[in-house]
PDB file of C-alpha atoms in Angstrom:
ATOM      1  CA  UNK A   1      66.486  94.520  64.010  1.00 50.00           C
ATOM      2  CA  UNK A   2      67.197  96.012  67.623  1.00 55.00           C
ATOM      3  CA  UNK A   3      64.617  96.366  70.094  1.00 57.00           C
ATOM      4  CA  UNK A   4      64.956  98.643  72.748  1.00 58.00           C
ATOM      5  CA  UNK A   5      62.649  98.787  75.838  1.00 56.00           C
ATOM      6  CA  UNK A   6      61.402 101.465  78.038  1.00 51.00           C
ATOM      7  CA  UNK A   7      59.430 101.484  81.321  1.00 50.00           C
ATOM      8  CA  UNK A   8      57.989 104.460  81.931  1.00 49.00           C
ATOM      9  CA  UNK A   9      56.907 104.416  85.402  1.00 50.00           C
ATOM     10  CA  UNK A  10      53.651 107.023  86.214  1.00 53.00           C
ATOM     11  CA  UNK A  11      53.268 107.802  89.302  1.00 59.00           C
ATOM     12  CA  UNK A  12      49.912 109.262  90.187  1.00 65.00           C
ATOM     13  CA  UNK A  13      49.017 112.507  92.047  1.00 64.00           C
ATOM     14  CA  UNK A  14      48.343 112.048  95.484  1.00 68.00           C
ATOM     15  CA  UNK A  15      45.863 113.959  97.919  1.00 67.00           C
ATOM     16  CA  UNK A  16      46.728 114.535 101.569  1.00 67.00           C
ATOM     17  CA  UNK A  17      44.557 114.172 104.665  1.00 64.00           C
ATOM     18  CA  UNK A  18      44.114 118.131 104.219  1.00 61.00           C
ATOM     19  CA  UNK A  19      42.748 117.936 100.512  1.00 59.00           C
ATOM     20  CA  UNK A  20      46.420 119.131  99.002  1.00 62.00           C
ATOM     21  CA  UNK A  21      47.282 117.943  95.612  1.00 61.00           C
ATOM     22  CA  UNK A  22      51.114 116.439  95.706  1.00 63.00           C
ATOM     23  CA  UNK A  23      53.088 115.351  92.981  1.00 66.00           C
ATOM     24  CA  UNK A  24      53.135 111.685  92.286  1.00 68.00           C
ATOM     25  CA  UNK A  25      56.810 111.467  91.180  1.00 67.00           C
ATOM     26  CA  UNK A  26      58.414 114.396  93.557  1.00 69.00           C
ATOM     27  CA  UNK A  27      55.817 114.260  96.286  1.00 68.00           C
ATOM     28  CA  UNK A  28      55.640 118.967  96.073  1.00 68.00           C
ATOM     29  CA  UNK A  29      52.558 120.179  96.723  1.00 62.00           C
ATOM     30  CA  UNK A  30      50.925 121.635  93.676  1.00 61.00           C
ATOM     31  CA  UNK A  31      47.606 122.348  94.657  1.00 60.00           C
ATOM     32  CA  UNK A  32      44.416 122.057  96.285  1.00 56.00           C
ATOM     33  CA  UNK A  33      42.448 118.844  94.508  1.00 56.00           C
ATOM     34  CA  UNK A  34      39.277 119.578  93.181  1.00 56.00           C
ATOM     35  CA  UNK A  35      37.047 118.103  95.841  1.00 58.00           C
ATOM     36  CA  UNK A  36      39.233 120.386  98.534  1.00 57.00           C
ATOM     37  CA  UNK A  37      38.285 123.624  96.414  1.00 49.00           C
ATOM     38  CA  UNK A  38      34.504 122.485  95.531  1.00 52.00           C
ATOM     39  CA  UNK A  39      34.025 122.198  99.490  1.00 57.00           C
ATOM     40  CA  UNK A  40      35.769 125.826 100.196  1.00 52.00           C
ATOM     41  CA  UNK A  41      34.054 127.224  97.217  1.00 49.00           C
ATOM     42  CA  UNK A  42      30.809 126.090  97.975  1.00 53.00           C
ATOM     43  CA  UNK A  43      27.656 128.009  98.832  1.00 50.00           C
ATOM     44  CA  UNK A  44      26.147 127.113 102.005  1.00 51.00           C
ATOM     45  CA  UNK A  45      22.220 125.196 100.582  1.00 51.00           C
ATOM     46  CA  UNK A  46      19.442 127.057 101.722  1.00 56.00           C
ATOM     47  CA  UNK A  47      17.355 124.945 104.024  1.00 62.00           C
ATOM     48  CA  UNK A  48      14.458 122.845 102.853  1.00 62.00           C
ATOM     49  CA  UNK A  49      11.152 124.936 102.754  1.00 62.00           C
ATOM     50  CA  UNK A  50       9.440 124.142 106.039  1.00 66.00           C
ATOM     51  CA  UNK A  51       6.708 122.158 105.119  1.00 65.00           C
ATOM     52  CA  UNK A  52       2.892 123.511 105.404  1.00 63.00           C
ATOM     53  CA  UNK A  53       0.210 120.562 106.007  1.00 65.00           C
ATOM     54  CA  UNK A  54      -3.138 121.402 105.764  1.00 68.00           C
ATOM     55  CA  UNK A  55      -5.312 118.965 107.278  1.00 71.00           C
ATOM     56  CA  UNK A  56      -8.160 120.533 105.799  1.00 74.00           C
ATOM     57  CA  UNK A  57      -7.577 119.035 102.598  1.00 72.00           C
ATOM     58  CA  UNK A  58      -7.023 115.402 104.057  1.00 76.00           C
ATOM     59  CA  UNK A  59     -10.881 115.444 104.761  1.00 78.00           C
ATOM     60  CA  UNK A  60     -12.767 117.405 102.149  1.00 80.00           C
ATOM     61  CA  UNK A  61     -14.102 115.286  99.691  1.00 83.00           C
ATOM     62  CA  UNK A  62     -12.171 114.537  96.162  1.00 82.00           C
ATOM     63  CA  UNK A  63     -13.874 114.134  92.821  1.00 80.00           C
ATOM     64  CA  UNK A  64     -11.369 111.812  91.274  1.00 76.00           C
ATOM     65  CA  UNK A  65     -10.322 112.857  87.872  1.00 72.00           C
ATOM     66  CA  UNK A  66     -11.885 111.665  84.805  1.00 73.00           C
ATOM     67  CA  UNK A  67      -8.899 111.710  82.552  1.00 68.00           C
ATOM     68  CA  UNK A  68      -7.011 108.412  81.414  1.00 54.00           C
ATOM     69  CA  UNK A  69      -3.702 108.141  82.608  1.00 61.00           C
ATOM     70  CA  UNK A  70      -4.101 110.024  85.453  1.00 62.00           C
ATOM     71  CA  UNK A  71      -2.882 109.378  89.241  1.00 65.00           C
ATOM     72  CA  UNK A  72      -5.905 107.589  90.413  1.00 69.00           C
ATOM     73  CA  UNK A  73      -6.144 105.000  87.528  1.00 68.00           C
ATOM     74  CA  UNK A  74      -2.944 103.862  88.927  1.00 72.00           C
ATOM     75  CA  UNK A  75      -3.671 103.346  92.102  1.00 83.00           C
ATOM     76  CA  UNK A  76      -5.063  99.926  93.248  1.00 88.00           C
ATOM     77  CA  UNK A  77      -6.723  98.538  96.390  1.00 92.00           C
ATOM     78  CA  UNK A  78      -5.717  96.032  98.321  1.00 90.00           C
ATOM     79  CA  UNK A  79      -8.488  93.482  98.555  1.00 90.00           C
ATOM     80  CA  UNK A  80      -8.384  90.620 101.460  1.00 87.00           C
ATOM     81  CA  UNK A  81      -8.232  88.056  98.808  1.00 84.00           C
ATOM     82  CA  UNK A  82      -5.188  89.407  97.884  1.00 83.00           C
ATOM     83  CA  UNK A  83      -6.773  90.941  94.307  1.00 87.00           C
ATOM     84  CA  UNK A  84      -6.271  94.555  93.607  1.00 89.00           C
ATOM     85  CA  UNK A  85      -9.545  96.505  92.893  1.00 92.00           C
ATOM     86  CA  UNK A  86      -9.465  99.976  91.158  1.00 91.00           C
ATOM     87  CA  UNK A  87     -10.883 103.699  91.618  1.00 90.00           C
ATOM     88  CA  UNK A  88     -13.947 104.720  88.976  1.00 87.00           C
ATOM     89  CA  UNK A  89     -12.932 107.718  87.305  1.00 82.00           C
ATOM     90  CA  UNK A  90     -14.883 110.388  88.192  1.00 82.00           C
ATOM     91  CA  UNK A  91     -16.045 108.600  91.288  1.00 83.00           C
ATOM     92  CA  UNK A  92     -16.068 110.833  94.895  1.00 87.00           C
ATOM     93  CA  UNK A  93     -14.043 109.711  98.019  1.00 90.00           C
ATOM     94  CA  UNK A  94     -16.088 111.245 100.753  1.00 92.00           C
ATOM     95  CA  UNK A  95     -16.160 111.133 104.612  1.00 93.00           C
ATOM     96  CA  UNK A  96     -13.290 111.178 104.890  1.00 93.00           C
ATOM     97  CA  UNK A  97     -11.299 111.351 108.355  1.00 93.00           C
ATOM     98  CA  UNK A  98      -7.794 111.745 109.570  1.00 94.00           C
ATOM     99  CA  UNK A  99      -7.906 108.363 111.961  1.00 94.00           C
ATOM    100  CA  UNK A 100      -4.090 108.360 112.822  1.00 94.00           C
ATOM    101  CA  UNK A 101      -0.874 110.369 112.984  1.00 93.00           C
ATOM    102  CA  UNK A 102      -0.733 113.914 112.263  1.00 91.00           C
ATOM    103  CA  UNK A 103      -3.806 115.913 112.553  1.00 86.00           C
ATOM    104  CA  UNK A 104      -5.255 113.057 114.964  1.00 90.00           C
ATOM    105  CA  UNK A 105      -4.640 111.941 118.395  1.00 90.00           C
ATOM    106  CA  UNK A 106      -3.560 108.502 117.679  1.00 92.00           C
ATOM    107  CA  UNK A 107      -0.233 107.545 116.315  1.00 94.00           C
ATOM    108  CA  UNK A 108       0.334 104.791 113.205  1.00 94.00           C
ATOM    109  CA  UNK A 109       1.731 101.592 114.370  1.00 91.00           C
ATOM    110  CA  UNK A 110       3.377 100.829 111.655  1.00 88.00           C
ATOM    111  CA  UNK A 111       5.225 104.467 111.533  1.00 92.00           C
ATOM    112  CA  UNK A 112       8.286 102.800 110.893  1.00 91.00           C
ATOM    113  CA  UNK A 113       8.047 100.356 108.040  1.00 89.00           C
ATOM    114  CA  UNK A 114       6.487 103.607 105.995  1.00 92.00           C
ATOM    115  CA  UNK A 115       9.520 105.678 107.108  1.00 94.00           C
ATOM    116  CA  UNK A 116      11.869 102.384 106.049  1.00 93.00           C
ATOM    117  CA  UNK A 117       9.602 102.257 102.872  1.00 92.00           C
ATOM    118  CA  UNK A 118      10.035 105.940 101.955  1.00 95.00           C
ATOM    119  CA  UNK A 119      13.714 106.928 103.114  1.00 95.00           C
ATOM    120  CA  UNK A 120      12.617 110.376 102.352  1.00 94.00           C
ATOM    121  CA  UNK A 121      10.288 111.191 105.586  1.00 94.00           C
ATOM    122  CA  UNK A 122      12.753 110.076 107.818  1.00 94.00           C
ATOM    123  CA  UNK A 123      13.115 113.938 109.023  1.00 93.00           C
ATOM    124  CA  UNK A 124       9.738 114.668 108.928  1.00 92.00           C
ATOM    125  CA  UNK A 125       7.750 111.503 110.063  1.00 93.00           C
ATOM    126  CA  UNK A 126       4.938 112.980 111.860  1.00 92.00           C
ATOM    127  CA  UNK A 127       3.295 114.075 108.860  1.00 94.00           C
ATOM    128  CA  UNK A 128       2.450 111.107 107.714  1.00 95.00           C
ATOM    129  CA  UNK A 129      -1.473 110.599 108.598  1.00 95.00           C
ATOM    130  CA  UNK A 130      -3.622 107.650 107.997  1.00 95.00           C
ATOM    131  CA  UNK A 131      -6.617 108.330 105.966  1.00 95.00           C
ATOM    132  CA  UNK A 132     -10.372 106.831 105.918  1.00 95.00           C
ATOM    133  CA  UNK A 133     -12.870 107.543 102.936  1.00 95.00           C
ATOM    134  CA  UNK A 134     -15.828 105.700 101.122  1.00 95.00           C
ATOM    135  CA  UNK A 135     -16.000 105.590  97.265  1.00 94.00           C
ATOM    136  CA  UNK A 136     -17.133 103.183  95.170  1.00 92.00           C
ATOM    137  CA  UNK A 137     -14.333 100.906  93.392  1.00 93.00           C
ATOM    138  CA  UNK A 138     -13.945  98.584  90.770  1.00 92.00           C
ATOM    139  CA  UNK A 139     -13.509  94.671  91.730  1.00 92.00           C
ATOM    140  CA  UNK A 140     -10.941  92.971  89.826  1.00 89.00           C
ATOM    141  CA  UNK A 141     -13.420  89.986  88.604  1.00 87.00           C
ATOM    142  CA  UNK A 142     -15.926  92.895  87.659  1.00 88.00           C
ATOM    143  CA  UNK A 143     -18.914  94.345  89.177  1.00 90.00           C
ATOM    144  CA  UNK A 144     -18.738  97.761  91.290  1.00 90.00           C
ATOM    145  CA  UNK A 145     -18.633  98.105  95.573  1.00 90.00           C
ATOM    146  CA  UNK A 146     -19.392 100.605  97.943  1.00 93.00           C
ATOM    147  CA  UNK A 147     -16.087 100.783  99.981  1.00 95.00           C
ATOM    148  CA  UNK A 148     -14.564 102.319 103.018  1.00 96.00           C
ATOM    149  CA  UNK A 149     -11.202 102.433 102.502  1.00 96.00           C
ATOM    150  CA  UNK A 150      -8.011 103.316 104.803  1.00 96.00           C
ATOM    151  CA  UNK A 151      -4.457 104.877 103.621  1.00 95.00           C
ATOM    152  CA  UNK A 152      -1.652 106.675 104.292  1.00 94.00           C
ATOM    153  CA  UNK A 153      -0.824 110.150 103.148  1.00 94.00           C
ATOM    154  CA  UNK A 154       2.643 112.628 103.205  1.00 93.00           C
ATOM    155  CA  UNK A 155       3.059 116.213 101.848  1.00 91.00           C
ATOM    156  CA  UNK A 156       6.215 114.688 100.093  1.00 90.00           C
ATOM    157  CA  UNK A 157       4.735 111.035  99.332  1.00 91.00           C
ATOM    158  CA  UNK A 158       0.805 112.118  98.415  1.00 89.00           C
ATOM    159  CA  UNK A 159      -1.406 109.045  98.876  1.00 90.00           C
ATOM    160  CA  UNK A 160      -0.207 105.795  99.539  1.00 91.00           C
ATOM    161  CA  UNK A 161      -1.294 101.903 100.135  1.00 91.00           C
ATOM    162  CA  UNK A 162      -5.038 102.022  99.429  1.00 93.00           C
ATOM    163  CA  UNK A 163      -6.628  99.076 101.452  1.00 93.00           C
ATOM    164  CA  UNK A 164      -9.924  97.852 101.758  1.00 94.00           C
ATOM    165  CA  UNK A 165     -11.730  97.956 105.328  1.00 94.00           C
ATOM    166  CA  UNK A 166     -15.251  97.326 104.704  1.00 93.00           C
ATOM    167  CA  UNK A 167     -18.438  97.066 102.704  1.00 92.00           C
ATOM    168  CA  UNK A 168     -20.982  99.986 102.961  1.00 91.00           C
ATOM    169  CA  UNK A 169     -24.277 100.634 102.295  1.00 82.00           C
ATOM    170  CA  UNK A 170     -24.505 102.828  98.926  1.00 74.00           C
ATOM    171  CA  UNK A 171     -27.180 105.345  99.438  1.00 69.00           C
ATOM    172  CA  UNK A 172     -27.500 106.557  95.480  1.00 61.00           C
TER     173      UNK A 172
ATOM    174  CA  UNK B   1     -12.382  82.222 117.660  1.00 94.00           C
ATOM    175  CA  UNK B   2      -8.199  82.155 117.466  1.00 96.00           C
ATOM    176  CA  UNK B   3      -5.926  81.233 114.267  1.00 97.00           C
ATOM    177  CA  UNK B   4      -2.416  81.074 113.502  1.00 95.00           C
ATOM    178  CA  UNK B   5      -1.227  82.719 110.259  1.00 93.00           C
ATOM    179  CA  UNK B   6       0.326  79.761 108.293  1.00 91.00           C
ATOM    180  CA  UNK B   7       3.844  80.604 106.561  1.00 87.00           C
ATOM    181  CA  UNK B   8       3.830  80.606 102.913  1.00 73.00           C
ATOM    182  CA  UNK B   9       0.861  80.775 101.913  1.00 72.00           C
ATOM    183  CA  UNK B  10      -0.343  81.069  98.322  1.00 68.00           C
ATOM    184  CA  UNK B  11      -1.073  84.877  98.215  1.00 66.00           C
ATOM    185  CA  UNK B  12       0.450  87.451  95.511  1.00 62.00           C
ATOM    186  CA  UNK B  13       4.182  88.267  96.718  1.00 59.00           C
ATOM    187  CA  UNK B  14       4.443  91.318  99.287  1.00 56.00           C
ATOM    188  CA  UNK B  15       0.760  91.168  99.908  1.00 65.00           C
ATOM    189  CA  UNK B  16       0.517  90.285 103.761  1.00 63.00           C
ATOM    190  CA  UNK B  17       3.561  89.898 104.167  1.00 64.00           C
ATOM    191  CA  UNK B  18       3.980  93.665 105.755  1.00 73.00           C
ATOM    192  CA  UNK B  19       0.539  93.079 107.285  1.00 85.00           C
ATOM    193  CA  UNK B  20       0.812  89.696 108.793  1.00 88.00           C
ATOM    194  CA  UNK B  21       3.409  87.748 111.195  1.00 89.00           C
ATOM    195  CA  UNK B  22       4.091  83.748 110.256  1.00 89.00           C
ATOM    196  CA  UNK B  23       3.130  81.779 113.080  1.00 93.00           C
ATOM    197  CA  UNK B  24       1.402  84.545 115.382  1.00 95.00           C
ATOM    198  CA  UNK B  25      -1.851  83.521 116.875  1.00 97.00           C
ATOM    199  CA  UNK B  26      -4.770  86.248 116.458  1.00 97.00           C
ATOM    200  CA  UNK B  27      -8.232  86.402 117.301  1.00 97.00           C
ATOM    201  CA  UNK B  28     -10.916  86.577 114.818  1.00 97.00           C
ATOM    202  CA  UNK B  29     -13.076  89.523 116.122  1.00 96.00           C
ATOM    203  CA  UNK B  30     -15.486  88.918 113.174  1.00 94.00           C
ATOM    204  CA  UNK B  31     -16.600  87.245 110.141  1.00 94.00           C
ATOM    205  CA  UNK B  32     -17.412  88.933 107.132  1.00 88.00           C
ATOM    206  CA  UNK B  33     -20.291  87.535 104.967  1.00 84.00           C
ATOM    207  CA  UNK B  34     -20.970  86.838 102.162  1.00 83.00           C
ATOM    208  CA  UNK B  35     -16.913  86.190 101.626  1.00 85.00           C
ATOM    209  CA  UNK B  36     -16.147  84.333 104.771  1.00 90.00           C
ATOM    210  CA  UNK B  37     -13.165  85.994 105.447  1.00 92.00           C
ATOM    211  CA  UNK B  38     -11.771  86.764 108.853  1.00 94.00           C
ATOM    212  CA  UNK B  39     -11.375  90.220 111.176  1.00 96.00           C
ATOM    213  CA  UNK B  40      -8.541  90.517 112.582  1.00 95.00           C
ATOM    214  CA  UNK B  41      -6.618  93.292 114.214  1.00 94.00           C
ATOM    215  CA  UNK B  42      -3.001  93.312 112.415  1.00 91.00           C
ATOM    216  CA  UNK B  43       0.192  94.599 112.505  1.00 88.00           C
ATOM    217  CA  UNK B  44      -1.054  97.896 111.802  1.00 88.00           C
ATOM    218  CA  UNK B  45      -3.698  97.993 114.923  1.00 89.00           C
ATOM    219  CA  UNK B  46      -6.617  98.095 112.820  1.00 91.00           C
ATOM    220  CA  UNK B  47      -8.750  95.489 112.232  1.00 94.00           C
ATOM    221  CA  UNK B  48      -8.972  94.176 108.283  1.00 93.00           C
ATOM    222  CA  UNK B  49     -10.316  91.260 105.966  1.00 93.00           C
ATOM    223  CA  UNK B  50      -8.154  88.226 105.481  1.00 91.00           C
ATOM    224  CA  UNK B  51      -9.027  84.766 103.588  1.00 89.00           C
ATOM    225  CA  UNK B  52      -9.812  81.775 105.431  1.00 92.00           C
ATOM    226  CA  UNK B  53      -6.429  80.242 103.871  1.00 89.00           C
ATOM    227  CA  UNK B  54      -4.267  81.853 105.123  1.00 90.00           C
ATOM    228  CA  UNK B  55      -5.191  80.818 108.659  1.00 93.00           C
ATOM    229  CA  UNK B  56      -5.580  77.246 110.629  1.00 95.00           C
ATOM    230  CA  UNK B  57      -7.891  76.800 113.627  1.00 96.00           C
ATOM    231  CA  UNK B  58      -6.244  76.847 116.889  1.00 96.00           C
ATOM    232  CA  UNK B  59      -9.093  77.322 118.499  1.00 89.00           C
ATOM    233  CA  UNK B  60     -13.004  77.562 117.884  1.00 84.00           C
TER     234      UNK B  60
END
């Protein structure tokens, strides 16, 4: 039995500092690449919506929703022991007050470990506003409290970090 | 009252971590009963609960 070999050498297409598509083997142009023509083809993206806060609705009260499975049975507390308490469905955050950042006079300290925590508000970080509100919450180990609590809210983000500030008096 | 934060301590992963430098020395501006724990202004500039443990005494 003879073998016989063959190499068969492939030479790949090549793209030029200008996008062109050259031959591999000969090194002709033979056309734009793909990416080149994507970018010429492309419609210029409408800018983002600008983006409408109303403050009004940072300090009206909220009936949290009764449902199961909804937002607020996912959102915990963060209690100085280091337990996580939860919000009563149903339950209403009241008084509440804009006590940083947008909407107030002053700023949030810690603006930039919420803009390195949410990549997304790095254009738009002076809507992010820190938030204080009493509602009653549920304690990890049981039992309910009267609570002020403080977080932060975005238009793009919604609430975020729920932490515990102080005990207060319930008056039901 | 002033404490030091002490590294490492025992609390769930990524709790103070963000709210609380190792080492720094703060001043307790209150204690809140019936808990115990301390009031002190943190990395945040507000003033919040911490445990007891998480602190020594540097001075009373």
């Amino acid at each position: 039995m003879k073998w016989e070999y063959s190499i068969i050498i492939m030479a790949y297409d090549k793209t030029d500092k200008n996008g062109d598509l050259h031959d591999g083997n000969t090194g002709r142009y033979k056309s734009k690449s793909a990416d080149a023509l994507s970018k010429e083809l492309a419609i210029p993206s409408k800018k983002e919506p600008p983006i409408i806060v109303d403050t009004q609705h940072l300090i009206e009260d909220e009936v949290l929703p009764r449902s199961v499975g909804a937002k607020w049975a996912n959102f915990e507390i963060r209690m100085p022991d280091g337990s996580k308490a939860k919000f009563i469905e149903g339950a209403k955050l009241e008084k509440k007050e804009i006590i940083a950042g947008y909407g107030a006079r002053r700023k949030i300290d810690d603006i930039n470990d919420l803009v390195n925590t949410f990549p997304e508000t790095k254009s738009t970080p002076r809507f992010w506003a820190k938030v204080k509100g009493e509602t009653t919450i549920i304690l990890s180990m049981g039992g309910h409290l009267k609570a002020e609590l403080h977080w932060y809210e975005h238009p793009k983000i919604g609430k975020y970090d729920f932490k515990y500030k102080r005990r207060v008096q319930d008056e039901s | 009252m002033k404490v030091k934060k002490i590294p490492n301590t025992n609390m769930p992963e990524g709790w103070c971590n963000r709210d609380l430098i190792d080492n720094k020395i703060y001043e307790v501006i209150g204690i809140e009963e019936p808990m115990g724990w301390y009031r002190i202004i943190d990395k945040s500039g507000e003033d919040y609960c911490y445990p007891p443990e998480l602190f020594e005494i540097v001075e009373e």
